[in-house]
Amino acid sequence: MAILEILEYPDSRLRTKAKEILPEEFDAALQKQIDDMFETMYEAPGIGLAATQVDFHKRLFIIDISEDKSEPLVFINPEIVEKRDIETNEEGCLSFPGVYAKVERAKGVKVKALDRDGKPFEIDTDEFLAIVIQHENDHINGKVFVDYLSPLKQKRIRTMLEKQQKKKLRAG
Ligand code: NI
């Protein structure tokens, strides 16, 4: 396995709309991509990671909201088929180190997707998982959580992250 580089905002590649994974693409390379994404997410550490964030533009994201890495979930070609109620939660993102912001989303979702072997499954949840699913699903559509904030807040976050990145470059 390998740790992948996570793209950081405002990297324009985060705006890529990912393509569907075709049946013939469920091969060893895809399994390795998924394993590498889990390793990258756990190491970060994070609770969700979309393929878009590691510059792989296919409709795939992973989630594990357990405390002991015991509930890995893989979503391929996901479709949110139902959204209900509204809730505001503080969100963070591996592509926005140190940034947290309140975002309004549906409290509950029903999602249909394929697992890593291409087998269809469905999750219907009103738990925290519903929020993470919406956040990750946005990524594969080229959307990020700060898009929901005011232009002024977005500008502030952008300036802060650009400063951080410059500092990192100088240090490296
Ligand atoms: Ni994110």
XYZ file of N, CA, C and O and ligand atoms in Angstrom:
689
model
N 0.846 -1.195 0.000
C 0.000 0.000 0.000
C 0.880 1.242 0.000
O 2.067 1.181 0.249
N 0.242 2.331 -0.284
C 1.004 3.586 -0.386
C 0.159 4.748 0.108
O -1.060 4.726 -0.001
N 0.852 5.732 0.664
C 0.179 6.970 1.064
C 0.102 7.884 -0.159
O 1.115 8.137 -0.809
N -1.082 8.345 -0.467
C -1.288 9.194 -1.637
C -1.240 10.663 -1.225
O -1.516 11.004 -0.067
N -0.916 11.521 -2.172
C -0.908 12.950 -1.885
C -2.341 13.469 -1.921
O -3.088 13.196 -2.862
N -2.714 14.202 -0.895
C -4.063 14.776 -0.846
C -4.018 16.204 -1.391
O -3.229 17.036 -0.924
N -4.833 16.466 -2.400
C -4.899 17.808 -2.983
C -5.496 18.775 -1.970
O -6.433 18.427 -1.257
N -4.927 19.975 -1.907
C -5.443 20.968 -0.972
C -6.049 22.156 -1.707
O -5.501 22.617 -2.703
N -7.175 22.614 -1.186
C -7.845 23.808 -1.678
C -6.880 24.977 -1.675
O -6.101 25.106 -0.732
N -6.887 25.834 -2.684
C -7.810 25.898 -3.831
C -7.346 25.171 -5.101
O -7.641 25.631 -6.204
N -6.668 24.057 -4.985
C -6.220 23.293 -6.164
C -7.399 23.056 -7.118
O -8.428 22.509 -6.710
N -7.221 23.467 -8.369
C -8.351 23.414 -9.314
C -8.775 21.982 -9.644
O -9.887 21.752 -10.111
N -7.896 21.014 -9.382
C -8.268 19.623 -9.666
C -9.392 19.135 -8.764
O -10.089 18.177 -9.078
N -9.574 19.827 -7.623
C -10.693 19.482 -6.725
C -12.041 19.806 -7.370
O -13.083 19.401 -6.863
N -12.000 20.551 -8.484
C -13.241 20.940 -9.170
C -13.633 19.960 -10.278
O -14.602 20.178 -11.005
N -12.868 18.885 -10.435
C -13.140 17.917 -11.501
C -14.379 17.083 -11.175
O -14.539 16.614 -10.054
N -15.228 16.925 -12.165
C -16.384 16.047 -11.977
C -15.946 14.629 -12.361
O -15.511 14.393 -13.488
N -16.035 13.721 -11.409
C -15.506 12.369 -11.613
C -16.393 11.540 -12.541
O -17.598 11.762 -12.642
N -15.759 10.578 -13.200
C -16.475 9.712 -14.143
C -16.894 8.395 -13.485
O -16.221 7.894 -12.582
N -17.980 7.859 -13.990
C -18.501 6.587 -13.506
C -17.461 5.464 -13.690
O -16.705 5.472 -14.651
N -17.455 4.510 -12.776
C -16.563 3.356 -12.906
C -17.319 2.256 -13.658
O -18.432 1.862 -13.260
N -16.740 1.793 -14.751
C -17.402 0.810 -15.609
C -17.182 -0.603 -15.057
O -16.207 -0.844 -14.338
N -18.075 -1.538 -15.396
C -17.967 -2.906 -14.861
C -16.578 -3.527 -15.074
O -16.046 -4.199 -14.188
N -15.966 -3.269 -16.246
C -14.655 -3.879 -16.530
C -13.521 -3.209 -15.746
O -12.386 -3.659 -15.793
N -13.833 -2.141 -15.040
C -12.787 -1.447 -14.277
C -12.639 -1.972 -12.848
O -11.826 -1.465 -12.080
N -13.440 -2.961 -12.475
C -13.301 -3.557 -11.142
C -12.162 -4.568 -11.168
O -12.370 -5.770 -11.158
N -10.948 -4.050 -11.260
C -9.781 -4.922 -11.408
C -8.801 -4.723 -10.249
O -9.101 -4.000 -9.291
N -7.633 -5.339 -10.358
C -6.634 -5.259 -9.287
C -6.182 -3.826 -9.055
O -5.921 -3.418 -7.910
N -6.105 -3.051 -10.130
C -5.656 -1.651 -9.994
C -6.654 -0.861 -9.151
O -6.269 -0.030 -8.318
N -7.940 -1.130 -9.346
C -8.966 -0.421 -8.565
C -8.882 -0.842 -7.088
O -8.986 -0.004 -6.189
N -8.660 -2.140 -6.859
C -8.531 -2.623 -5.467
C -7.338 -1.952 -4.787
O -7.416 -1.571 -3.616
N -6.250 -1.799 -5.522
C -5.073 -1.147 -4.939
C -5.364 0.322 -4.659
O -4.978 0.856 -3.615
N -6.067 0.966 -5.593
C -6.441 2.371 -5.395
C -7.252 2.527 -4.105
O -7.013 3.435 -3.301
N -8.203 1.620 -3.893
C -9.054 1.680 -2.699
C -8.213 1.441 -1.434
O -8.331 2.174 -0.446
N -7.332 0.439 -1.474
C -6.470 0.157 -0.316
C -5.576 1.356 -0.001
O -5.400 1.723 1.158
N -5.015 1.954 -1.039
C -4.155 3.131 -0.841
C -4.952 4.294 -0.254
O -4.451 5.034 0.603
N -6.189 4.435 -0.693
C -7.023 5.512 -0.155
C -7.318 5.281 1.329
O -7.276 6.220 2.126
N -7.588 4.029 1.711
C -7.819 3.750 3.138
C -6.565 4.051 3.951
O -6.631 4.681 5.009
N -5.419 3.627 3.444
C -4.185 3.879 4.182
C -3.958 5.390 4.345
O -3.597 5.865 5.422
N -4.204 6.116 3.272
C -4.032 7.576 3.280
C -4.995 8.239 4.258
O -4.612 9.118 5.034
N -6.254 7.783 4.234
C -7.269 8.379 5.115
C -6.974 8.088 6.584
O -7.041 8.983 7.430
N -6.625 6.843 6.898
C -6.348 6.468 8.293
C -5.113 7.195 8.814
O -5.042 7.588 9.967
N -4.130 7.391 7.946
C -2.897 8.016 8.372
C -3.081 9.512 8.622
O -2.414 10.091 9.467
N -4.016 10.108 7.878
C -4.158 11.586 7.903
C -4.317 12.200 9.296
O -3.612 13.173 9.594
N -5.197 11.797 10.225
C -6.277 10.832 10.049
C -7.561 11.547 9.667
O -7.789 12.685 10.032
N -8.417 10.811 8.942
C -9.704 11.365 8.548
C -10.780 10.298 8.600
O -10.484 9.119 8.837
N -12.019 10.724 8.367
C -13.138 9.778 8.429
C -13.760 9.540 7.058
O -14.625 8.688 6.905
N -13.302 10.315 6.077
C -13.812 10.129 4.724
C -12.798 10.652 3.725
O -12.039 11.573 4.033
N -12.766 10.044 2.545
C -11.850 10.503 1.504
C -12.459 10.159 0.143
O -12.863 9.020 -0.095
N -12.508 11.166 -0.708
C -13.033 10.947 -2.054
C -11.870 10.815 -3.030
O -10.815 11.424 -2.840
N -12.075 10.006 -4.069
C -11.025 9.772 -5.067
C -10.510 11.096 -5.645
O -9.311 11.261 -5.863
N -11.422 12.040 -5.842
C -11.070 13.367 -6.366
C -9.932 14.009 -5.559
O -9.055 14.651 -6.127
N -9.963 13.816 -4.234
C -8.964 14.447 -3.369
C -7.564 13.883 -3.558
O -6.588 14.497 -3.138
N -7.472 12.682 -4.151
C -6.149 12.119 -4.422
C -5.899 12.072 -5.941
O -5.157 11.226 -6.439
N -6.585 12.998 -6.642
C -6.358 13.197 -8.071
C -6.708 11.969 -8.910
O -6.073 11.685 -9.922
N -7.718 11.221 -8.485
C -8.207 10.053 -9.227
C -9.677 10.349 -9.521
O -10.501 10.360 -8.606
N -9.976 10.639 -10.785
C -11.276 11.243 -11.056
C -12.341 10.244 -11.503
O -12.876 10.311 -12.595
N -12.587 9.295 -10.577
C -13.637 8.294 -10.760
C -14.607 8.416 -9.590
O -14.238 8.876 -8.498
N -15.844 7.949 -9.825
C -16.885 8.110 -8.803
C -16.707 7.077 -7.689
O -17.298 6.009 -7.704
N -15.883 7.439 -6.747
C -15.499 6.545 -5.655
C -15.174 7.381 -4.427
O -14.471 8.387 -4.511
N -15.731 6.981 -3.275
C -15.250 7.546 -2.019
C -15.310 6.498 -0.930
O -15.999 5.480 -1.068
N -14.546 6.745 0.126
C -14.503 5.799 1.243
C -14.827 6.553 2.534
O -14.596 7.758 2.644
N -15.362 5.824 3.500
C -15.728 6.401 4.801
C -15.438 5.363 5.881
O -15.640 4.159 5.667
N -14.938 5.834 7.019
C -14.934 4.993 8.219
C -15.078 5.927 9.415
O -14.143 6.630 9.774
N -16.278 5.928 10.009
C -16.506 6.838 11.136
C -16.325 6.131 12.480
O -16.594 6.707 13.518
N -15.870 4.873 12.457
C -15.637 4.159 13.716
C -14.389 4.722 14.392
O -13.596 5.430 13.765
N -14.214 4.402 15.681
C -13.036 4.911 16.388
C -11.833 4.001 16.188
O -10.703 4.401 16.455
N -12.080 2.760 15.749
C -10.991 1.780 15.675
C -10.800 1.192 14.271
O -10.364 0.053 14.126
N -11.137 1.982 13.257
C -10.928 1.563 11.862
C -11.640 0.251 11.546
O -11.156 -0.553 10.747
N -12.788 0.031 12.181
C -13.444 -1.269 12.043
C -14.644 -1.241 11.099
O -15.266 -2.274 10.881
N -14.985 -0.048 10.560
C -16.171 0.015 9.706
C -15.885 0.668 8.359
O -16.499 1.667 7.995
N -14.923 0.090 7.623
C -14.607 0.678 6.316
C -15.773 0.520 5.341
O -16.336 -0.574 5.214
N -16.137 1.627 4.694
C -17.213 1.583 3.700
C -16.668 2.119 2.380
O -15.960 3.126 2.355
N -16.998 1.430 1.303
C -16.588 1.863 -0.034
C -17.853 2.166 -0.838
O -18.769 1.341 -0.885
N -17.894 3.333 -1.431
C -19.033 3.745 -2.263
C -18.530 3.980 -3.682
O -17.682 4.846 -3.910
N -19.057 3.192 -4.620
C -18.694 3.367 -6.025
C -19.956 3.710 -6.815
O -21.013 3.101 -6.597
N -19.841 4.677 -7.710
C -20.992 5.176 -8.483
C -22.201 5.448 -7.588
O -23.321 5.021 -7.897
N -22.002 6.171 -6.481
C -23.108 6.383 -5.534
C -24.178 7.318 -6.097
O -23.891 8.172 -6.939
N -25.367 7.110 -5.607
C -26.493 7.951 -5.986
C -27.316 8.220 -4.741
O -27.802 7.267 -4.111
N -27.424 9.482 -4.379
C -28.274 9.815 -3.237
C -29.695 9.904 -3.771
O -30.022 10.790 -4.552
N -30.537 8.964 -3.376
C -31.869 8.878 -3.970
C -32.935 9.527 -3.090
O -34.064 9.731 -3.532
N -32.562 9.836 -1.852
C -33.529 10.489 -0.974
C -32.792 11.361 0.027
O -31.745 10.970 0.543
N -33.348 12.551 0.302
C -32.799 13.431 1.338
C -33.966 13.885 2.185
O -35.032 14.188 1.648
N -33.775 13.927 3.515
C -34.864 14.431 4.340
C -34.364 15.239 5.537
O -33.289 14.999 6.051
N -35.154 16.211 5.924
C -34.880 17.109 7.048
C -33.555 17.861 6.862
O -32.753 17.507 6.000
N -33.386 18.870 7.694
C -32.201 19.725 7.575
C -31.493 19.769 8.919
O -32.142 19.748 9.971
N -30.168 19.824 8.868
C -29.395 19.883 10.099
C -28.115 20.666 9.818
O -27.594 20.610 8.715
N -27.605 21.362 10.825
C -26.339 22.075 10.660
C -25.271 21.382 11.490
O -25.487 21.073 12.657
N -24.138 21.116 10.843
C -23.033 20.431 11.513
C -21.732 21.142 11.213
O -21.577 21.730 10.143
N -20.794 21.037 12.128
C -19.471 21.573 11.846
C -18.693 20.522 11.051
O -18.618 19.372 11.451
N -18.158 20.942 9.916
C -17.434 20.006 9.062
C -15.986 20.436 8.883
O -15.652 21.611 8.966
N -15.153 19.447 8.630
C -13.772 19.685 8.261
C -13.496 18.835 7.038
O -14.369 18.104 6.573
N -12.290 18.931 6.494
C -11.993 18.207 5.260
C -10.482 18.070 5.135
O -9.750 19.014 5.423
N -10.023 16.905 4.679
C -8.579 16.685 4.551
C -7.951 17.616 3.505
O -6.745 17.837 3.540
N -8.752 18.185 2.622
C -8.223 19.127 1.636
C -8.201 20.558 2.173
O -7.803 21.483 1.453
N -8.628 20.733 3.425
C -8.664 22.054 4.087
C -8.076 21.933 5.487
O -8.803 22.048 6.481
N -6.756 21.689 5.601
C -6.170 21.462 6.929
C -6.456 22.623 7.877
O -6.193 23.778 7.538
N -7.019 22.297 9.041
C -7.250 23.303 10.075
C -8.503 24.137 9.894
O -8.777 25.024 10.689
N -9.299 23.841 8.858
C -10.508 24.636 8.612
C -11.750 23.846 9.036
O -11.914 22.685 8.669
N -12.597 24.508 9.829
C -13.865 23.900 10.236
C -14.949 24.941 10.029
O -14.732 26.123 10.295
N -16.093 24.509 9.547
C -17.176 25.469 9.316
C -18.517 24.766 9.387
O -18.633 23.562 9.097
N -19.516 25.554 9.790
C -20.870 25.002 9.902
C -21.533 24.963 8.538
O -21.542 25.958 7.819
N -22.076 23.799 8.212
C -22.722 23.609 6.920
C -24.094 22.978 7.134
O -24.257 22.089 7.967
N -25.040 23.464 6.357
C -26.393 22.924 6.445
C -26.574 21.821 5.391
O -26.249 22.024 4.224
N -27.063 20.684 5.846
C -27.288 19.560 4.919
C -28.540 18.808 5.330
O -29.095 19.061 6.399
N -28.917 17.850 4.485
C -30.013 16.972 4.868
C -29.583 16.147 6.079
O -28.423 15.740 6.178
N -30.523 15.912 6.986
C -30.195 15.132 8.183
C -30.123 13.646 7.838
O -29.325 12.898 8.392
N -30.982 13.235 6.916
C -31.026 11.825 6.549
C -30.902 11.639 5.048
O -31.335 12.492 4.271
N -30.275 10.543 4.656
C -30.193 10.221 3.226
C -30.395 8.730 2.996
O -30.160 7.899 3.877
N -30.833 8.455 1.776
C -30.818 7.070 1.309
C -29.883 7.078 0.115
O -30.040 7.888 -0.804
N -28.879 6.210 0.149
C -27.899 6.180 -0.938
C -27.782 4.761 -1.497
O -27.841 3.783 -0.755
N -27.680 4.712 -2.822
C -27.441 3.431 -3.499
C -26.048 3.512 -4.097
O -25.668 4.545 -4.654
N -25.292 2.424 -3.973
C -23.926 2.425 -4.508
C -23.483 0.990 -4.764
O -24.219 0.035 -4.477
N -22.269 0.852 -5.310
C -21.654 -0.467 -5.462
C -20.521 -0.561 -4.456
O -19.865 0.438 -4.160
N -20.280 -1.760 -3.945
C -19.140 -1.941 -3.043
C -17.883 -2.211 -3.876
O -17.919 -2.149 -5.110
N -16.764 -2.512 -3.219
C -15.505 -2.638 -3.948
C -15.479 -3.804 -4.925
O -14.621 -3.874 -5.807
N -16.423 -4.747 -4.761
C -16.509 -5.865 -5.698
C -17.561 -5.642 -6.774
O -17.832 -6.528 -7.575
N -18.198 -4.463 -6.735
C -19.210 -4.170 -7.741
C -20.596 -4.618 -7.349
O -21.528 -4.585 -8.164
N -20.743 -5.041 -6.091
C -22.051 -5.507 -5.615
C -22.887 -4.322 -5.124
O -22.415 -3.526 -4.319
N -24.143 -4.215 -5.592
C -24.985 -3.095 -5.175
C -25.381 -3.190 -3.700
O -25.595 -4.298 -3.184
N -25.441 -2.052 -3.029
C -25.969 -1.999 -1.663
C -26.682 -0.669 -1.463
O -26.574 0.234 -2.290
N -27.401 -0.604 -0.363
C -28.174 0.599 -0.079
C -27.991 0.933 1.392
O -27.958 0.034 2.237
N -27.827 2.219 1.700
C -27.763 2.644 3.101
C -28.805 3.734 3.299
O -28.905 4.662 2.496
N -29.572 3.593 4.362
C -30.588 4.584 4.702
C -30.291 4.992 6.138
O -30.383 4.177 7.049
N -29.852 6.248 6.332
C -29.414 6.636 7.672
C -29.766 8.073 8.020
O -29.760 8.949 7.145
N -30.066 8.297 9.284
C -30.282 9.647 9.816
C -29.179 9.985 10.807
O -29.270 10.959 11.543
N -28.152 9.167 10.834
C -27.028 9.378 11.761
C -25.994 10.299 11.113
O -26.137 10.721 9.977
N -24.909 10.537 11.837
C -23.794 11.360 11.368
C -23.275 10.888 9.997
O -22.838 11.686 9.162
N -23.361 9.584 9.780
C -22.917 9.012 8.497
C -23.571 9.719 7.304
O -22.939 9.892 6.255
N -24.813 10.144 7.481
C -25.542 10.818 6.392
C -24.825 12.101 5.959
O -24.760 12.421 4.773
N -24.272 12.812 6.936
C -23.568 14.067 6.650
C -22.277 13.771 5.870
O -21.954 14.433 4.890
N -21.564 12.744 6.345
C -20.286 12.398 5.705
C -20.530 11.936 4.262
O -19.779 12.304 3.349
N -21.576 11.169 4.059
C -21.907 10.707 2.701
C -22.144 11.903 1.778
O -21.617 11.968 0.662
N -22.879 12.904 2.248
C -23.154 14.087 1.412
C -21.878 14.874 1.130
O -21.663 15.361 0.015
N -21.019 14.997 2.161
C -19.754 15.720 1.991
C -18.881 15.031 0.931
O -18.351 15.682 0.019
N -18.747 13.713 1.038
C -17.889 12.976 0.093
C -18.501 12.949 -1.297
O -17.798 13.031 -2.309
N -19.814 12.827 -1.352
C -20.491 12.797 -2.651
C -20.309 14.130 -3.385
O -20.173 14.163 -4.606
N -20.271 15.217 -2.644
C -19.986 16.525 -3.246
C -18.618 16.513 -3.923
O -18.465 17.025 -5.034
N -17.616 15.933 -3.244
C -16.253 15.929 -3.798
C -16.217 15.330 -5.200
O -15.552 15.864 -6.089
N -16.903 14.210 -5.397
C -16.806 13.575 -6.726
C -17.585 14.355 -7.787
O -17.487 14.080 -8.973
N -18.362 15.347 -7.339
C -19.018 16.264 -8.280
C -18.255 17.573 -8.400
O -18.754 18.546 -8.971
N -17.038 17.623 -7.813
C -16.210 18.821 -7.920
C -16.624 19.926 -6.967
O -16.275 21.092 -7.157
N -17.370 19.547 -5.936
C -17.860 20.548 -4.986
C -17.183 20.347 -3.627
O -16.883 19.218 -3.245
N -16.942 21.437 -2.911
C -16.326 21.329 -1.585
C -17.185 22.060 -0.552
O -18.027 22.884 -0.916
N -16.955 21.743 0.739
C -17.900 22.215 1.762
C -17.922 23.725 1.926
O -18.941 24.288 2.308
N -16.813 24.412 1.585
C -16.832 25.869 1.750
C -17.694 26.556 0.680
O -18.017 27.728 0.819
N -18.082 25.807 -0.359
C -18.979 26.379 -1.376
C -20.309 26.819 -0.754
O -21.028 27.625 -1.340
N -20.626 26.243 0.421
C -21.889 26.585 1.082
C -21.762 27.860 1.933
O -22.759 28.352 2.449
N -20.541 28.362 2.085
C -20.326 29.528 2.953
C -20.427 30.833 2.158
O -20.428 30.818 0.930
N -20.461 31.947 2.876
C -20.541 33.257 2.219
C -19.240 33.511 1.451
O -18.185 32.981 1.814
N -19.288 34.338 0.395
C -18.092 34.662 -0.376
C -16.965 35.214 0.500
O -15.793 34.893 0.289
N -17.329 35.992 1.510
C -16.318 36.568 2.383
C -15.589 35.477 3.169
O -14.352 35.459 3.248
N -16.357 34.535 3.732
C -15.731 33.429 4.482
C -14.869 32.577 3.550
O -13.789 32.135 3.922
N -15.357 32.361 2.337
C -14.589 31.552 1.381
C -13.256 32.216 1.063
O -12.234 31.552 0.967
N -13.294 33.529 0.937
C -12.088 34.275 0.599
C -11.076 34.186 1.741
O -9.875 33.996 1.526
N -11.606 34.294 2.967
C -10.731 34.222 4.139
C -10.031 32.858 4.220
O -8.847 32.759 4.490
N -10.805 31.814 3.975
C -10.272 30.447 4.037
C -9.219 30.234 2.946
O -8.150 29.670 3.175
N -9.521 30.747 1.770
C -8.595 30.615 0.643
C -7.247 31.294 0.951
O -6.179 30.696 0.769
N -7.325 32.509 1.481
C -6.106 33.250 1.815
C -5.296 32.505 2.868
O -4.080 32.363 2.765
N -5.998 31.997 3.887
C -5.321 31.290 4.961
C -4.606 30.032 4.444
O -3.451 29.773 4.772
N -5.299 29.268 3.601
C -4.704 28.024 3.099
C -3.549 28.311 2.142
O -2.540 27.608 2.153
N -3.684 29.354 1.337
C -2.593 29.695 0.411
C -1.332 30.094 1.190
O -0.225 29.727 0.820
N -1.543 30.806 2.299
C -0.409 31.173 3.155
C 0.260 29.930 3.727
O 1.480 29.802 3.711
N -0.580 29.014 4.241
C -0.070 27.754 4.812
C 0.754 26.982 3.787
O 1.808 26.435 4.092
N 0.228 26.930 2.548
C 0.900 26.154 1.500
C 2.243 26.772 1.132
O 3.217 26.066 0.898
N 2.292 28.099 1.107
C 3.552 28.782 0.797
C 4.599 28.489 1.865
O 5.754 28.240 1.586
N 4.130 28.501 3.123
C 5.026 28.243 4.249
C 5.592 26.813 4.120
O 6.772 26.586 4.323
N 4.691 25.874 3.775
C 5.098 24.484 3.624
C 6.145 24.347 2.529
O 7.115 23.626 2.677
N 5.922 25.039 1.420
C 6.856 24.998 0.292
C 8.227 25.512 0.721
O 9.244 24.918 0.386
N 8.211 26.629 1.462
C 9.477 27.200 1.916
C 10.205 26.244 2.856
O 11.397 26.063 2.755
N 9.417 25.609 3.740
C 10.016 24.690 4.722
C 10.576 23.455 4.023
O 11.566 22.889 4.435
N 9.899 23.040 2.943
C 10.343 21.827 2.241
C 11.509 22.200 1.341
O 12.014 21.439 0.593
Ni -13.685 16.569 2.244
